[in-house]
Amino acid sequence: MSLLQSLKTLKNKFSSGSPAVASVTSSVQTPQMQSDPLLMEVLAAALSDAGIAFERLASCIQLPEGLVLAVQPVTTNVIGEGRVRTCTRIHAWHPQYFSQGISEYQHALGPDEAAAIAEGFAQWVKMDLVVLLDATRDVPRDCTVIEMKVANGTETTEGDEFAGLARFRQVILGPVAHLATNPPPKKKEAHPFCPCCLFTESMDAFHAVLQTDQFLGVRLFASRDQLGVAAADCRVNGEDFPAALPALTAYVEKWPQRGLEFRKQYVAIRTVSRAAGVADEAGNMPVSQRGADISV
């Protein structure tokens, strides 16, 4: 079955069933980025399967929190019988938190093109979307957060949204994808792997961007193959960020020997003007109390 036939079948199945999610009202100025219509249907199905409310607009998908999504194809490669590798790209915007927009690639493998694309979107919903949704909330709800005070953390420039307030950078840590072929050693690691590790081990590489107010989506990946060869990859807003590779590769050398292993995570970095330990207007404590406070 061709990709077009597979996606049309999925579209018919999705459209004919009872709505699984609530409709929302349009409330933001949608960006001028056109989605591929069939890929938008697959992304809508992935959101529906996860129980996430959304509205399908003419060229994008909008979530109740104001997050707007568009999706486009990149490449499809047949690498063997019943093995297809696909790459798509999801663009995300939010009118308040990242109006400039960010994007990220979805790489996936499946028995055919349609299945690979669907798997890539399902993983994006599970790994990335949870981070982006927390990044559109005053107080993140689902992810661990590291909060760091910027060294020159008081802004007094007239008209600056942070004027007269201390500036803090929040690192919103998404779920970690972790695979290892061998069981962990009986002897416990000095510092067992946790959601903070990939970022804290490579944090020095992000020192310059942590000093800015730019919203960043960061993909962290580190691996070791069966022969013990380490590899790493890092993307910031979908683009290569080679400065982090030496630190991520050095981090791999600290892992106990477990054969083939990889660790992968998506994180968001944003600026807030509320110090850790200070309640918001609703009396909620910042979720960063579950993370760590670090000066940079």
Short mmCIF file of C-alpha atoms in Angstrom, two decimals:
data_model
loop_
_atom_site.label_atom_id
_atom_site.label_comp_id
_atom_site.label_asym_id
_atom_site.label_seq_id
_atom_site.Cartn_x
_atom_site.Cartn_y
_atom_site.Cartn_z
CA MET A 1 0.00 0.00 0.00
CA SER A 2 1.35 3.42 -0.97
CA LEU A 3 1.85 6.25 1.48
CA LEU A 4 -1.07 8.15 -0.09
CA GLN A 5 -3.40 5.14 0.24
CA SER A 6 -2.25 4.43 3.80
CA LEU A 7 -2.73 7.99 4.94
CA LYS A 8 -6.12 8.27 3.23
CA THR A 9 -7.20 5.10 5.03
CA LEU A 10 -6.02 6.59 8.31
CA LYS A 11 -7.82 9.86 7.54
CA ASN A 12 -11.10 8.05 6.81
CA LYS A 13 -10.80 6.00 9.98
CA PHE A 14 -9.99 9.08 12.06
CA SER A 15 -12.76 11.22 10.52
CA SER A 16 -15.52 8.61 10.74
CA GLY A 17 -15.08 7.77 14.43
CA SER A 18 -16.51 9.63 17.39
CA PRO A 19 -14.46 12.68 18.42
CA ALA A 20 -11.92 11.63 21.03
CA VAL A 21 -10.98 15.14 22.02
CA ALA A 22 -12.69 18.39 22.79
CA SER A 23 -12.88 21.17 20.21
CA VAL A 24 -11.22 24.45 21.08
CA THR A 25 -11.78 27.97 19.87
CA SER A 26 -9.21 29.74 17.71
CA SER A 27 -7.45 32.35 19.82
CA VAL A 28 -4.06 33.06 18.20
CA GLN A 29 -2.76 34.51 14.97
CA THR A 30 -1.65 31.42 13.07
CA PRO A 31 1.79 31.53 11.44
CA GLN A 32 2.24 31.48 7.68
CA MET A 33 3.60 27.92 7.60
CA GLN A 34 1.69 25.41 5.50
CA SER A 35 1.31 21.85 6.75
CA ASP A 36 1.28 18.85 4.49
CA PRO A 37 -2.46 17.93 4.61
CA LEU A 38 -1.98 14.17 4.93
CA LEU A 39 0.79 14.46 7.50
CA MET A 40 -1.42 16.82 9.50
CA GLU A 41 -4.01 14.04 9.65
CA VAL A 42 -1.42 11.60 11.00
CA LEU A 43 -0.31 14.12 13.63
CA ALA A 44 -3.96 14.71 14.56
CA ALA A 45 -4.40 10.95 15.03
CA ALA A 46 -1.33 10.80 17.29
CA LEU A 47 -2.72 13.65 19.42
CA SER A 48 -6.10 11.96 19.58
CA ASP A 49 -4.55 8.64 20.64
CA ALA A 50 -2.79 10.49 23.48
CA GLY A 51 -6.05 12.14 24.58
CA ILE A 52 -4.82 15.64 23.78
CA ALA A 53 -7.44 18.23 22.78
CA PHE A 54 -6.82 20.15 19.57
CA GLU A 55 -8.48 21.97 16.69
CA ARG A 56 -7.58 21.36 13.05
CA LEU A 57 -7.30 24.69 11.24
CA ALA A 58 -6.73 25.25 7.53
CA SER A 59 -2.95 24.87 7.61
CA CYS A 60 -2.05 23.87 11.17
CA ILE A 61 -3.21 22.33 14.44
CA GLN A 62 -3.94 24.41 17.53
CA LEU A 63 -3.97 23.18 21.14
CA PRO A 64 -6.05 24.79 23.93
CA GLU A 65 -2.95 26.30 25.58
CA GLY A 66 -2.30 28.33 22.41
CA LEU A 67 0.41 26.05 20.99
CA VAL A 68 0.24 25.92 17.17
CA LEU A 69 1.73 23.03 15.15
CA ALA A 70 2.54 22.56 11.48
CA VAL A 71 4.24 19.56 9.90
CA GLN A 72 6.15 18.96 6.67
CA PRO A 73 7.90 15.95 5.05
CA VAL A 74 11.68 15.85 4.76
CA THR A 75 12.95 12.49 3.46
CA THR A 76 11.95 8.85 3.04
CA ASN A 77 14.53 6.10 2.50
CA VAL A 78 13.92 2.40 1.87
CA ILE A 79 16.80 0.64 3.63
CA GLY A 80 15.69 -2.95 3.12
CA GLU A 81 12.68 -5.17 2.61
CA GLY A 82 10.05 -4.09 5.11
CA ARG A 83 12.35 -1.37 6.52
CA VAL A 84 11.67 2.27 5.74
CA ARG A 85 13.27 5.26 7.45
CA THR A 86 11.44 8.59 7.42
CA CYS A 87 12.18 12.13 8.52
CA THR A 88 9.53 14.79 9.08
CA ARG A 89 9.67 18.22 10.67
CA ILE A 90 7.20 19.71 13.15
CA HIS A 91 7.13 23.48 13.61
CA ALA A 92 5.68 24.89 16.85
CA TRP A 93 4.68 28.42 17.87
CA HIS A 94 3.17 30.04 20.92
CA PRO A 95 2.10 33.72 20.88
CA GLN A 96 3.45 34.39 24.38
CA TYR A 97 6.30 32.02 25.12
CA PHE A 98 8.00 31.50 21.73
CA SER A 99 6.35 33.63 19.07
CA GLN A 100 9.44 33.28 16.86
CA GLY A 101 8.68 29.56 16.51
CA ILE A 102 10.89 26.50 16.88
CA SER A 103 11.11 23.24 14.98
CA GLU A 104 12.37 19.70 15.44
CA TYR A 105 12.90 16.66 13.22
CA GLN A 106 11.24 13.28 13.75
CA HIS A 107 13.32 10.30 12.61
CA ALA A 108 11.57 6.94 12.63
CA LEU A 109 11.80 3.40 11.27
CA GLY A 110 8.88 1.20 10.22
CA PRO A 111 7.77 -1.61 7.90
CA ASP A 112 6.46 1.01 5.45
CA GLU A 113 6.42 4.77 5.07
CA ALA A 114 3.04 5.36 6.70
CA ALA A 115 3.89 3.26 9.75
CA ALA A 116 7.26 4.98 10.20
CA ILE A 117 5.72 8.44 10.04
CA ALA A 118 3.02 7.48 12.52
CA GLU A 119 5.66 6.08 14.90
CA GLY A 120 7.73 9.25 14.62
CA PHE A 121 4.75 11.41 15.56
CA ALA A 122 3.76 9.13 18.43
CA GLN A 123 7.27 9.42 19.89
CA TRP A 124 7.23 13.20 19.39
CA VAL A 125 3.99 13.46 21.37
CA LYS A 126 5.47 11.34 24.16
CA MET A 127 8.95 12.90 24.31
CA ASP A 128 8.68 16.47 22.98
CA LEU A 129 5.12 17.70 23.31
CA VAL A 130 5.03 17.14 27.07
CA VAL A 131 7.99 19.55 27.31
CA LEU A 132 6.48 22.17 24.99
CA LEU A 133 3.20 22.09 26.90
CA ASP A 134 5.00 22.65 30.20
CA ALA A 135 6.93 25.48 28.54
CA THR A 136 3.61 27.25 27.85
CA ARG A 137 2.58 27.20 31.52
CA ASP A 138 3.61 29.73 34.14
CA VAL A 139 4.38 26.79 36.43
CA PRO A 140 5.45 23.58 34.63
CA ARG A 141 3.32 20.63 35.68
CA ASP A 142 4.72 17.38 34.29
CA CYS A 143 8.51 17.81 33.97
CA THR A 144 11.39 18.28 36.36
CA VAL A 145 12.87 21.78 36.12
CA ILE A 146 16.33 23.18 36.81
CA GLU A 147 16.27 26.90 37.58
CA MET A 148 19.43 28.96 37.14
CA LYS A 149 20.01 32.57 38.07
CA VAL A 150 21.68 34.52 35.30
CA ALA A 151 24.88 36.16 36.54
CA ASN A 152 23.70 39.67 35.66
CA GLY A 153 20.26 38.75 36.84
CA THR A 154 18.66 42.16 37.27
CA GLU A 155 17.32 44.08 34.31
CA THR A 156 16.41 47.73 34.72
CA THR A 157 16.10 48.82 31.10
CA GLU A 158 12.94 50.83 30.60
CA GLY A 159 10.38 48.86 28.62
CA ASP A 160 12.11 45.53 29.26
CA GLU A 161 9.54 42.90 30.33
CA PHE A 162 12.01 41.87 33.07
CA ALA A 163 12.73 45.46 34.19
CA GLY A 164 13.58 45.62 37.88
CA LEU A 165 13.26 41.84 38.30
CA ALA A 166 15.81 39.08 38.75
CA ARG A 167 16.12 36.94 35.62
CA PHE A 168 16.23 33.17 35.81
CA ARG A 169 16.63 30.55 33.15
CA GLN A 170 14.49 27.44 33.49
CA VAL A 171 15.53 24.17 31.90
CA ILE A 172 12.43 22.00 31.48
CA LEU A 173 13.60 18.38 31.36
CA GLY A 174 11.54 15.98 29.29
CA PRO A 175 11.25 12.20 29.62
CA VAL A 176 14.37 10.20 28.79
CA ALA A 177 14.44 7.44 26.19
CA HIS A 178 16.94 4.87 27.45
CA LEU A 179 17.91 1.54 25.90
CA ALA A 180 20.65 -0.89 26.95
CA THR A 181 21.15 -4.47 25.75
CA ASN A 182 22.67 -5.75 29.02
CA PRO A 183 21.31 -5.47 32.58
CA PRO A 184 22.84 -2.89 34.94
CA PRO A 185 25.86 -4.01 37.02
CA LYS A 186 25.24 -5.20 40.55
CA LYS A 187 27.47 -2.43 41.86
CA LYS A 188 25.52 0.80 41.91
CA GLU A 189 26.81 3.82 40.01
CA ALA A 190 28.21 6.69 42.03
CA HIS A 191 25.54 8.86 40.45
CA PRO A 192 22.72 6.76 38.94
CA PHE A 193 21.24 8.01 35.69
CA CYS A 194 18.42 10.54 36.20
CA PRO A 195 16.52 13.08 34.02
CA CYS A 196 19.09 15.79 34.88
CA CYS A 197 22.20 13.95 33.70
CA LEU A 198 22.29 14.58 29.95
CA PHE A 199 21.92 18.33 30.42
CA THR A 200 24.08 18.82 33.52
CA GLU A 201 26.91 16.79 31.99
CA SER A 202 26.93 19.08 28.93
CA MET A 203 25.79 22.34 30.56
CA ASP A 204 29.08 24.20 30.07
CA ALA A 205 28.48 24.10 26.31
CA PHE A 206 25.25 26.05 26.79
CA HIS A 207 26.75 28.81 28.95
CA ALA A 208 26.44 31.52 26.28
CA VAL A 209 22.83 30.74 25.32
CA LEU A 210 21.85 30.50 28.99
CA GLN A 211 22.82 34.17 29.31
CA THR A 212 20.24 35.18 26.69
CA ASP A 213 16.46 35.31 26.88
CA GLN A 214 15.98 33.18 23.75
CA PHE A 215 13.56 30.26 23.97
CA LEU A 216 15.38 27.06 23.02
CA GLY A 217 14.31 23.51 22.26
CA VAL A 218 17.29 21.20 22.79
CA ARG A 219 17.69 17.59 21.63
CA LEU A 220 20.36 15.61 23.52
CA PHE A 221 21.55 12.19 22.38
CA ALA A 222 24.45 10.01 23.52
CA SER A 223 25.24 6.39 22.69
CA ARG A 224 27.79 3.60 22.80
CA ASP A 225 27.78 0.71 20.33
CA GLN A 226 28.59 -2.97 20.88
CA LEU A 227 32.29 -2.25 20.29
CA GLY A 228 32.38 0.48 22.91
CA VAL A 229 32.52 3.39 20.44
CA ALA A 230 30.87 6.52 21.81
CA ALA A 231 28.75 8.90 19.72
CA ALA A 232 26.67 11.98 20.42
CA ASP A 233 24.32 14.41 18.74
CA CYS A 234 22.81 17.71 19.85
CA ARG A 235 20.30 19.99 18.13
CA VAL A 236 19.06 23.41 19.22
CA ASN A 237 15.78 24.46 17.62
CA GLY A 238 16.32 21.69 15.09
CA GLU A 239 19.81 22.76 14.04
CA ASP A 240 23.18 21.13 14.82
CA PHE A 241 24.84 22.33 18.04
CA PRO A 242 28.36 20.80 17.89
CA ALA A 243 29.61 22.61 21.00
CA ALA A 244 27.88 20.02 23.20
CA LEU A 245 29.31 16.94 21.48
CA PRO A 246 32.65 16.67 23.36
CA ALA A 247 30.92 16.83 26.75
CA LEU A 248 28.24 14.30 25.74
CA THR A 249 30.89 11.92 24.38
CA ALA A 250 32.92 12.27 27.58
CA TYR A 251 29.75 11.51 29.55
CA VAL A 252 29.39 8.22 27.69
CA GLU A 253 32.81 7.15 28.97
CA LYS A 254 31.42 7.30 32.53
CA TRP A 255 28.67 4.77 31.84
CA PRO A 256 28.97 1.22 33.17
CA GLN A 257 29.45 -1.37 30.43
CA ARG A 258 26.00 -2.51 29.25
CA GLY A 259 26.66 -3.28 25.58
CA LEU A 260 24.74 -1.23 23.05
CA GLU A 261 23.18 1.72 24.89
CA PHE A 262 21.68 5.10 24.11
CA ARG A 263 20.13 7.93 26.13
CA LYS A 264 17.99 10.58 24.46
CA GLN A 265 16.06 13.60 25.77
CA TYR A 266 14.32 16.80 24.69
CA VAL A 267 14.48 19.86 26.93
CA ALA A 268 13.26 23.45 26.68
CA ILE A 269 15.09 26.50 28.02
CA ARG A 270 13.17 29.70 28.79
CA THR A 271 13.51 32.88 30.82
CA VAL A 272 11.31 33.60 33.85
CA SER A 273 11.32 36.53 36.25
CA ARG A 274 10.33 34.56 39.35
CA ALA A 275 12.98 33.30 41.73
CA ALA A 276 12.90 29.73 43.04
CA GLY A 277 11.02 29.56 46.32
CA VAL A 278 8.75 32.50 45.47
CA ALA A 279 5.10 31.59 44.99
CA ASP A 280 3.18 32.79 41.96
CA GLU A 281 -0.03 34.84 42.14
CA ALA A 282 -2.07 31.69 42.68
CA GLY A 283 0.13 30.65 45.60
CA ASN A 284 1.80 27.78 43.71
CA MET A 285 5.45 27.05 44.34
CA PRO A 286 7.63 26.76 41.23
CA VAL A 287 8.15 23.16 40.18
CA SER A 288 11.90 23.93 40.14
CA GLN A 289 11.82 23.08 43.84
CA ARG A 290 11.85 19.48 42.63
CA GLY A 291 14.93 20.19 40.54
CA ALA A 292 18.02 22.22 41.34
CA ASP A 293 19.04 25.88 41.55
CA ILE A 294 22.34 26.77 39.89
CA SER A 295 23.96 30.13 39.20
CA VAL A 296 25.41 30.55 35.72
#
